[in-house]
Tab-separated table of C-alpha atoms in Angstrom:
chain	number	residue	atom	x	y	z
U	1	UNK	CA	0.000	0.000	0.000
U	2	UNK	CA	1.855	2.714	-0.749
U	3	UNK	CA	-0.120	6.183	0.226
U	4	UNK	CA	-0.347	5.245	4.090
U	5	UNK	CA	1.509	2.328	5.854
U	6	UNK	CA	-0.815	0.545	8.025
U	7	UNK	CA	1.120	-0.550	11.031
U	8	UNK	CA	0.121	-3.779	13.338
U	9	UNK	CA	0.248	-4.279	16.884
U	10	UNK	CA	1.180	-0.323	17.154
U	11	UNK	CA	1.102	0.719	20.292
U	12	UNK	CA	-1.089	4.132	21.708
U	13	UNK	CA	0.322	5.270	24.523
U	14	UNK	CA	1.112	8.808	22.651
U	15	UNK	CA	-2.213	8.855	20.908
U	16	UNK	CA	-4.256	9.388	24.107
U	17	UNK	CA	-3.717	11.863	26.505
U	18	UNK	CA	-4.311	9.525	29.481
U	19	UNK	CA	-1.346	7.795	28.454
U	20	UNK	CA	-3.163	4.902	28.975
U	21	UNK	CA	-0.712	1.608	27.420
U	22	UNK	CA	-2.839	0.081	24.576
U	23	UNK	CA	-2.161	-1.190	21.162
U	24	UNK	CA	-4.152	-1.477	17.707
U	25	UNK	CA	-4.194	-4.513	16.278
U	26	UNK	CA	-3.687	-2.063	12.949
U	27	UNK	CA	-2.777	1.476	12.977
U	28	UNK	CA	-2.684	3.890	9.945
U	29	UNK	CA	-2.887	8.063	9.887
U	30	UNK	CA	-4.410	10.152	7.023
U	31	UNK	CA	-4.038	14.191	6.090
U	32	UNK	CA	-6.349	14.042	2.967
U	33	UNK	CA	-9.902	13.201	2.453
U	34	UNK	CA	-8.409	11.624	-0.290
U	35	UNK	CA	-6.335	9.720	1.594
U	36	UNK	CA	-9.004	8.938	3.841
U	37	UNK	CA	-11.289	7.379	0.750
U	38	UNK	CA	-8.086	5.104	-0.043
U	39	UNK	CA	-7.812	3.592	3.736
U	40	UNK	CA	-11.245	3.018	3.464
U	41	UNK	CA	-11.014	0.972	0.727
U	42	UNK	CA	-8.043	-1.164	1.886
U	43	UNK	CA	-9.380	-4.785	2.930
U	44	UNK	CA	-7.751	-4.273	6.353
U	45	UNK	CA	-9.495	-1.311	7.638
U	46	UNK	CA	-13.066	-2.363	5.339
U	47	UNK	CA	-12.880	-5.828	7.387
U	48	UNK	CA	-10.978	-5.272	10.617
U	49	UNK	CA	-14.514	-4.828	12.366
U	50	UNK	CA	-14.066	-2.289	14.788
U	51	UNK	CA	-12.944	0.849	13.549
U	52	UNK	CA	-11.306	3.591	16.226
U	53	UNK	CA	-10.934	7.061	14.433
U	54	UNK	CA	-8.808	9.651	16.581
U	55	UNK	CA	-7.830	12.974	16.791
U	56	UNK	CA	-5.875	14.372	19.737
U	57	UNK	CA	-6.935	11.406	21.488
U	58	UNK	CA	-7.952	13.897	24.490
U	59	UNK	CA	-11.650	12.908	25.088
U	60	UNK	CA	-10.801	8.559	25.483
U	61	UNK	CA	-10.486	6.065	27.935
U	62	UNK	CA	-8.993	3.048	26.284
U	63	UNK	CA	-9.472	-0.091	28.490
U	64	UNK	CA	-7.793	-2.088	26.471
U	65	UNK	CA	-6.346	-3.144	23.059
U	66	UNK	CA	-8.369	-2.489	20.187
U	67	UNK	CA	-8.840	-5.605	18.141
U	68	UNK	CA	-9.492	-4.105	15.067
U	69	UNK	CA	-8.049	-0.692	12.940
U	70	UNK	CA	-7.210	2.477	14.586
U	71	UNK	CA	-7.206	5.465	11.414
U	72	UNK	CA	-5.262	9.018	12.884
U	73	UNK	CA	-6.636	11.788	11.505
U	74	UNK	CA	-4.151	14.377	10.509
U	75	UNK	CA	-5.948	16.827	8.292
U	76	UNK	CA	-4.692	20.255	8.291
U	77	UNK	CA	-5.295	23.657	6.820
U	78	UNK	CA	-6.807	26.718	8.115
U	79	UNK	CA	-8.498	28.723	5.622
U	80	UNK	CA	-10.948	32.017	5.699
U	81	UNK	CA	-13.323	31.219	3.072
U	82	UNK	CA	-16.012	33.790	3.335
U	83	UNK	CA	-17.296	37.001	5.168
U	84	UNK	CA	-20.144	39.166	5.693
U	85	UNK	CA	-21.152	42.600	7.382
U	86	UNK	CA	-21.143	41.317	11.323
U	87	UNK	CA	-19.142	37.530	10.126
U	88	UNK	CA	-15.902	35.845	9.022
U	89	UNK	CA	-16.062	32.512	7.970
U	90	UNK	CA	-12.888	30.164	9.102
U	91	UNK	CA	-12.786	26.257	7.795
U	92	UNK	CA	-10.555	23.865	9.251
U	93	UNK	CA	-9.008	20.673	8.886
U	94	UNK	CA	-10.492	17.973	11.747
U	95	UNK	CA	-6.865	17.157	12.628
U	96	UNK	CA	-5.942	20.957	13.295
U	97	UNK	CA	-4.976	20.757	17.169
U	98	UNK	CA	-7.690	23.137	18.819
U	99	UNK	CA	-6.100	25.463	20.751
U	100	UNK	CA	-4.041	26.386	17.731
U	101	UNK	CA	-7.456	27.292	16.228
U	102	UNK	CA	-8.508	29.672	18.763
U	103	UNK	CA	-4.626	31.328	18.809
U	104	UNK	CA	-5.200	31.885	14.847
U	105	UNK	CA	-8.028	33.112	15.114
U	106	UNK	CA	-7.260	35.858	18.095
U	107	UNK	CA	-4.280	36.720	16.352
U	108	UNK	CA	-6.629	37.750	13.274
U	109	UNK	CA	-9.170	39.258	15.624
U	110	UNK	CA	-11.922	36.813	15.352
U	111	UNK	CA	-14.163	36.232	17.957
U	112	UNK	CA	-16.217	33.872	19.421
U	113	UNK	CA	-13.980	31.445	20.263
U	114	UNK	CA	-11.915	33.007	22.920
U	115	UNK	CA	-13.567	31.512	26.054
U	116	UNK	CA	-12.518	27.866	24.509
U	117	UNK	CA	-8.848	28.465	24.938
U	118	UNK	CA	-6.559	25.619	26.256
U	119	UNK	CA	-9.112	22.752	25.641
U	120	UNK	CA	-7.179	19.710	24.438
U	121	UNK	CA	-7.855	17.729	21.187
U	122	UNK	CA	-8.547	18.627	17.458
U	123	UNK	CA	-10.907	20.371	15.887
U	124	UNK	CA	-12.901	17.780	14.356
U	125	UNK	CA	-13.627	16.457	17.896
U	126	UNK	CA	-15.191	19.953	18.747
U	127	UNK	CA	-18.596	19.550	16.960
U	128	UNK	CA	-18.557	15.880	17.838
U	129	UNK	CA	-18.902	16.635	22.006
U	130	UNK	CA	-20.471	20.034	21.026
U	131	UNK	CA	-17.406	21.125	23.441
U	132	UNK	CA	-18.271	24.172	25.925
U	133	UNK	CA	-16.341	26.146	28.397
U	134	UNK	CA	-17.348	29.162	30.207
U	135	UNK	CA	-20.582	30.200	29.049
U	136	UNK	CA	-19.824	29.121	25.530
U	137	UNK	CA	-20.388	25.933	23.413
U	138	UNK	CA	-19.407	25.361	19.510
U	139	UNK	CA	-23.051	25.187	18.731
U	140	UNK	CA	-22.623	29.247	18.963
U	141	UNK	CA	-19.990	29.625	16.501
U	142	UNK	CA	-20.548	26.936	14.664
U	143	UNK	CA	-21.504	26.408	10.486
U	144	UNK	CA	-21.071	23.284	8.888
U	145	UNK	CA	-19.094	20.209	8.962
U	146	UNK	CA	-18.280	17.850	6.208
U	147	UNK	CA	-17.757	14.240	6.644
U	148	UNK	CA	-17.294	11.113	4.610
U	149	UNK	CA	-19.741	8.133	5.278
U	150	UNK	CA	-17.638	5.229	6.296
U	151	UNK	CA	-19.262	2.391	4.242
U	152	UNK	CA	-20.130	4.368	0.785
U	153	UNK	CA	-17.325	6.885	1.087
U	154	UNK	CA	-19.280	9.660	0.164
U	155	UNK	CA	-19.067	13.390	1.361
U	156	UNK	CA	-21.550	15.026	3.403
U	157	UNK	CA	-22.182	18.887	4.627
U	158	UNK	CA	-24.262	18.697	7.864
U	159	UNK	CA	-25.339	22.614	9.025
U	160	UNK	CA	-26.186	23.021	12.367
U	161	UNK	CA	-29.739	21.611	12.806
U	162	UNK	CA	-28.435	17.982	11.245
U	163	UNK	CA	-25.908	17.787	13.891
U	164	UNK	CA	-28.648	18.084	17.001
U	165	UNK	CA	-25.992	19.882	18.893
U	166	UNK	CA	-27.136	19.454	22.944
U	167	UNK	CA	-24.996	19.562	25.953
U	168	UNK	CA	-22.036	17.663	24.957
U	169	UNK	CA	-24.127	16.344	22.756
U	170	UNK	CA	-24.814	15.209	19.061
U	171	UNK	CA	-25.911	13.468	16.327
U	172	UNK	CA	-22.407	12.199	16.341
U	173	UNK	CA	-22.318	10.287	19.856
U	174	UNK	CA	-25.667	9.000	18.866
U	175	UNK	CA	-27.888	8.276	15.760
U	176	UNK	CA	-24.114	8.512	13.093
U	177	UNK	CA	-21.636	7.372	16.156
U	178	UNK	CA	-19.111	5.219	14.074
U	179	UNK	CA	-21.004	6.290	10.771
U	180	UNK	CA	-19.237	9.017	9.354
U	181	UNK	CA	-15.467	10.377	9.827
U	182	UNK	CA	-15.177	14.398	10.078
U	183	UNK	CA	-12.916	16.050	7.880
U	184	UNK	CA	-13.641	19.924	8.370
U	185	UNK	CA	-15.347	21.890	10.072
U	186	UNK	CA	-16.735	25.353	9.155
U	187	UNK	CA	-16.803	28.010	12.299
U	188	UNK	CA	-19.207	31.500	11.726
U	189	UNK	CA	-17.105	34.157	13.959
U	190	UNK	CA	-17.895	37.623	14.955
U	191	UNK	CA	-16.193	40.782	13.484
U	192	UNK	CA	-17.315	42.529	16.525
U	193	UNK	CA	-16.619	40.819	19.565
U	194	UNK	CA	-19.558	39.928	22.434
U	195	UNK	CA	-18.056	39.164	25.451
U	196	UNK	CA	-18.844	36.609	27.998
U	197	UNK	CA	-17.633	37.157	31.384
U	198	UNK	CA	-20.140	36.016	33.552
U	199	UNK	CA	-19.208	32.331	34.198
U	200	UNK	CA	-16.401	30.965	36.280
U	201	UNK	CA	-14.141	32.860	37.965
U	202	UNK	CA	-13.270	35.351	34.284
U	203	UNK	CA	-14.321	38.423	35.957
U	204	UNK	CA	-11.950	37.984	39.125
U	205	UNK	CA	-9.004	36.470	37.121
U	206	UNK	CA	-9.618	40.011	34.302
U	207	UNK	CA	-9.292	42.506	37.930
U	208	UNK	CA	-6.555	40.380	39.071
U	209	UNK	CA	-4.868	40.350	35.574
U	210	UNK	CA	-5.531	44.522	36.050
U	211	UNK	CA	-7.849	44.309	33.009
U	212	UNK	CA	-9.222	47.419	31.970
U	213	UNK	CA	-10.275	47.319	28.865
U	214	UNK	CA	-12.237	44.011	27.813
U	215	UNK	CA	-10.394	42.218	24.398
U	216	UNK	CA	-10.933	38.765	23.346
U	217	UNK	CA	-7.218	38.650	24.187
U	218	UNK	CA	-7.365	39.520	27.895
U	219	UNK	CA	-10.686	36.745	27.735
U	220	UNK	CA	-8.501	33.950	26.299
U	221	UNK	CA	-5.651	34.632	28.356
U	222	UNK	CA	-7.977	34.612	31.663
U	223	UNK	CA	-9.195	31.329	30.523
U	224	UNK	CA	-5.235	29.845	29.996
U	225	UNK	CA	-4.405	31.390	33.643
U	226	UNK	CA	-7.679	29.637	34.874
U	227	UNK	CA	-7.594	25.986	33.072
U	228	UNK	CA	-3.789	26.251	33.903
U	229	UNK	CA	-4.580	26.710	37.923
U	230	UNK	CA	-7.159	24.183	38.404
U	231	UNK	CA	-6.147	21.491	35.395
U	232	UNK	CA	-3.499	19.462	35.433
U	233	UNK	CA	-1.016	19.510	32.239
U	234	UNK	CA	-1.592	15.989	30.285
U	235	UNK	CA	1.977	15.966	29.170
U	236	UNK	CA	2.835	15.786	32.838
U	237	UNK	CA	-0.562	13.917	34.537
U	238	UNK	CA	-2.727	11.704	31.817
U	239	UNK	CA	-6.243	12.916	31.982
U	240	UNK	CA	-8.940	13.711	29.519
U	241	UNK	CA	-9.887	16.998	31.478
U	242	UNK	CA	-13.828	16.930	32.571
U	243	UNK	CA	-13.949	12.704	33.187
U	244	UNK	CA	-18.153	13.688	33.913
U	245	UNK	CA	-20.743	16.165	32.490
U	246	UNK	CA	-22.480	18.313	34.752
U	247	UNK	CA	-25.934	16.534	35.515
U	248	UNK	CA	-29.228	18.195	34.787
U	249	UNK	CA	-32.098	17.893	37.606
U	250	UNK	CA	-35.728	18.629	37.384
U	251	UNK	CA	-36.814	21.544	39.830
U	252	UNK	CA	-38.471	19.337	42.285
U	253	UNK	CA	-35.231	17.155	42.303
U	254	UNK	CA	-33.227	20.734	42.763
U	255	UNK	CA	-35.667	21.637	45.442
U	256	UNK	CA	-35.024	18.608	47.622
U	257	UNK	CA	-31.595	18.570	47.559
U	258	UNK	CA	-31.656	22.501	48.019
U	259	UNK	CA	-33.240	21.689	51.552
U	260	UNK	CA	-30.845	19.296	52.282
U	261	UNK	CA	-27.907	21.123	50.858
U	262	UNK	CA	-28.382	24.664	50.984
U	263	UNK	CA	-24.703	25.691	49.208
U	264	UNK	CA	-25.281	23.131	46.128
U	265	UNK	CA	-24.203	24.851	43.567
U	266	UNK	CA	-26.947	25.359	40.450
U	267	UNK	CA	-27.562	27.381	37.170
U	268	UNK	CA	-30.955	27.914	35.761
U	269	UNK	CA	-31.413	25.702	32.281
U	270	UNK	CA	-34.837	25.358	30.107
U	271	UNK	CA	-35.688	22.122	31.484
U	272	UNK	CA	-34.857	22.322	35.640
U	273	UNK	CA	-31.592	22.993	37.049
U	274	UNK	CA	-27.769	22.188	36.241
U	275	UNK	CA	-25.646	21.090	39.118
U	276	UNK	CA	-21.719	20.834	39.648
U	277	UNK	CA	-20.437	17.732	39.622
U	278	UNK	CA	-17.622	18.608	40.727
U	279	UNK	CA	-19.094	19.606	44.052
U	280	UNK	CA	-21.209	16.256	43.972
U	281	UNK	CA	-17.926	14.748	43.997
U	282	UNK	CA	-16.006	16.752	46.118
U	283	UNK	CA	-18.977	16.231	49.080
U	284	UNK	CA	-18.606	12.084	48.433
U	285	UNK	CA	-15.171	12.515	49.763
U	286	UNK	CA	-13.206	11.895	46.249
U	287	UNK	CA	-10.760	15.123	45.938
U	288	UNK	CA	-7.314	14.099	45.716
U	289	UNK	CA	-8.511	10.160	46.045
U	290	UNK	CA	-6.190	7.967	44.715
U	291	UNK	CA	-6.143	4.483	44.223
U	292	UNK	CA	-2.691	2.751	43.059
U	293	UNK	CA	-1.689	5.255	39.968
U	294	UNK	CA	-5.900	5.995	39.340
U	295	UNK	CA	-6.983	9.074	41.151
U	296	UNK	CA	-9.562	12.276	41.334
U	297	UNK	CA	-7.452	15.172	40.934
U	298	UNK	CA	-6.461	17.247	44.091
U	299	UNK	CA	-7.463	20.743	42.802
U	300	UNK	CA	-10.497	19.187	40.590
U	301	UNK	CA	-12.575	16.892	41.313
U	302	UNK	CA	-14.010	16.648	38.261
U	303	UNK	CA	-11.181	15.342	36.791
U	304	UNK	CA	-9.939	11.644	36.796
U	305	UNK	CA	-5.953	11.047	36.146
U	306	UNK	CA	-3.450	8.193	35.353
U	307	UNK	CA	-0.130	9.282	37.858
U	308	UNK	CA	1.951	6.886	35.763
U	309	UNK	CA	1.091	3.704	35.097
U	310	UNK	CA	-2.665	3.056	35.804
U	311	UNK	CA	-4.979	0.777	33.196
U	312	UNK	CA	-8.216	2.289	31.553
U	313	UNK	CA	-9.812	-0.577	33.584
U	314	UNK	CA	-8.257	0.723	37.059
U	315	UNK	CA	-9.599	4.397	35.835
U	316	UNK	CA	-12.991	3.146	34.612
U	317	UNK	CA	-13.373	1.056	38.356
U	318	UNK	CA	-12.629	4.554	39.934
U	319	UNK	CA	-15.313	6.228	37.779
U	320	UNK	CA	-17.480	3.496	38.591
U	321	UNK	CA	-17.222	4.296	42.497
U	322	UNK	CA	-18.088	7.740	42.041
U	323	UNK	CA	-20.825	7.501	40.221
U	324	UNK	CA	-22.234	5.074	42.936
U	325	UNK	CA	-21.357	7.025	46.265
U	326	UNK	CA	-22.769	10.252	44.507
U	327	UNK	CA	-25.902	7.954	43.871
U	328	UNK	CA	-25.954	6.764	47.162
U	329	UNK	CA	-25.624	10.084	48.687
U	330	UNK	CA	-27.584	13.080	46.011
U	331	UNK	CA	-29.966	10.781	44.346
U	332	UNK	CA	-27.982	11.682	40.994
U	333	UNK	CA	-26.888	9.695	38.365
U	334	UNK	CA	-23.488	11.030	36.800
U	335	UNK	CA	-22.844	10.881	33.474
U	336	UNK	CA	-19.152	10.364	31.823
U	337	UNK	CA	-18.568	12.914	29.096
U	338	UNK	CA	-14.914	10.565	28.203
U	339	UNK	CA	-15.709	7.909	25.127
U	340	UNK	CA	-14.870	4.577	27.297
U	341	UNK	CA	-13.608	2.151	24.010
């Protein structure tokens, strides 16, 4: 085969950032749709079975080997390819790391994108979760994605309303999961910026950075200093950032646990109330747990990590506690927002 080697037994340790120890029965990496259409021809990747795509591998727990063909996306290219009075129009290539999207566009003076600084992974993964940070999710910025359909090989542009974008949520983790492969996505950014400095701790980390004057600059680099303080560094700690989505309550749920916890944290959504797992977790006692090299993260608790040498399975068992004490304890059922393969 000679456009892309397809490696066996290859190992993915430096494909995921929990640096979980795994291997793929085959491995091969792409940076063309064309190239893409070829691998999906080959016999090894049509048949293998299971098929694993990845990007920055930040947003999987691998609990084991995969038996069948692991394909790396590496499509590149960032390209402006449109603009109107109050937009700019930005395509990238769904191997693009993100955070080098959102420093492109700042550096051209595009916003929208600003309060998503620092998240790891690629960009093809962003529509996938419908990733969010800080009072923003890609649903808001987002255009179109196109994607080739795994079996026929044919290209599809899906706007917004085909994707079903919810709360880390969409059509991708559900009705197409393993259907189609992403190869760019489309992003609709503002000329003129609208700020959004109302969630987290922005606003103190803007006085404290002696902010002044609001820029999607000082924004992006409040939300560095903040992920920074409170995340650990994956190259340093393997973790997929948020290992649980924040669970969503109806109001007489909200209510009861209000009484019983008056300082539960909760923001107002259409249907009911969203609470913090984080502080779900924290009460159950799981902060700076660790068991062996699997723990909760000391300054997070929302975040599960792999101190050296833990398995997916010894991180999934952890996760698996957690979800049961906060049962035991809120009446809540947590959800994982990490792809378990």
């Amino acid at each position: 085969m000679e456009h892309a080697q397809i490696r066996e037994n290859y190992s993915l340790r430096n494909c995921n950032t929990f640096g979980i120890e795994a291997s793929a029965r085959y491995y091969a990496e792409f940076a063309s749709t064309e190239e893409l259409e070829l691998l999906l021809q080959e016999p090894l990747v049509r048949d293998a079975g299971k098929l694993l795509v990845l990007g920055g591998g930040s947003n999987i727990l691998l609990t084991g080997d995969v038996a069948g063909t692991v394909l790396k996306n590496n499509i590149g290219g960032i390209d402006t390819i449109g603009e109107d009075e109050e937009f700019v129009y930005v395509r990238a290539g769904a191997g693009v790391n993100w955070h080098q999207f959102v420093l492109h566009c700042l550096a051209l003076g595009y916003a929208g994108v600003e309060n998503l600084s620092l998240i790891p992974g690629s960009v093809g993964a962003s529509p996938m979760q419908n990733i969010g940070a800080y009072g923003v999710e890609i649903k808001d910025v987002f255009h179109e994605l196109e994607a080739m359909h795994i079996a026929d090989r044919k290209r599809r542009t899906f706007d917004a309303e085909a994707c079903a974008f919810g709360y880390r949520e969409s059509v991708f983790k559900n009705k197409y999961k393993g259907k189609y492969i992403i190869t760019s996505v489309t992003y609709r950014l503002r000329k003129q910026p609208v700020f959004h400095t109302e969630y987290g701790a922005i606003r103190q980390e803007l006085e404290a950075m002696g902010v002044t004057e609001l820029s999607i600059g000082a924004i992006a680099q409040a939300v560095i200093n903040i992920r920074t303080s409170k995340l650990p560094d994956w190259h340093e700690t393997g973790n997929a950032g948020s290992f649980f989505k924040n669970p969503q309550v109806p109001l007489d749920k909200y209510a009861e646990l209000k009484t019983a916890y008056p300082s539960i944290p909760a923001y107002p959504q259409e249907s009911g109330m969203k609470l913090a797992a984080g502080w779900l977790i924290e009460q159950c006692g799981w902060k700076g747990h660790r068991e062996g090299d699997a723990g909760c993260y000391p300054k997070q608790a929302l975040v599960l990590v792999n101190y050296g040498k833990a398995t997916g399975g010894e991180i999934f068992a952890l996760s698996e506690k957690i979800i049961g004490s906060v049962q035991d304890k809120f009446g809540v059922l947590l959800e994982r927002e990490v792809n378990i393969v």
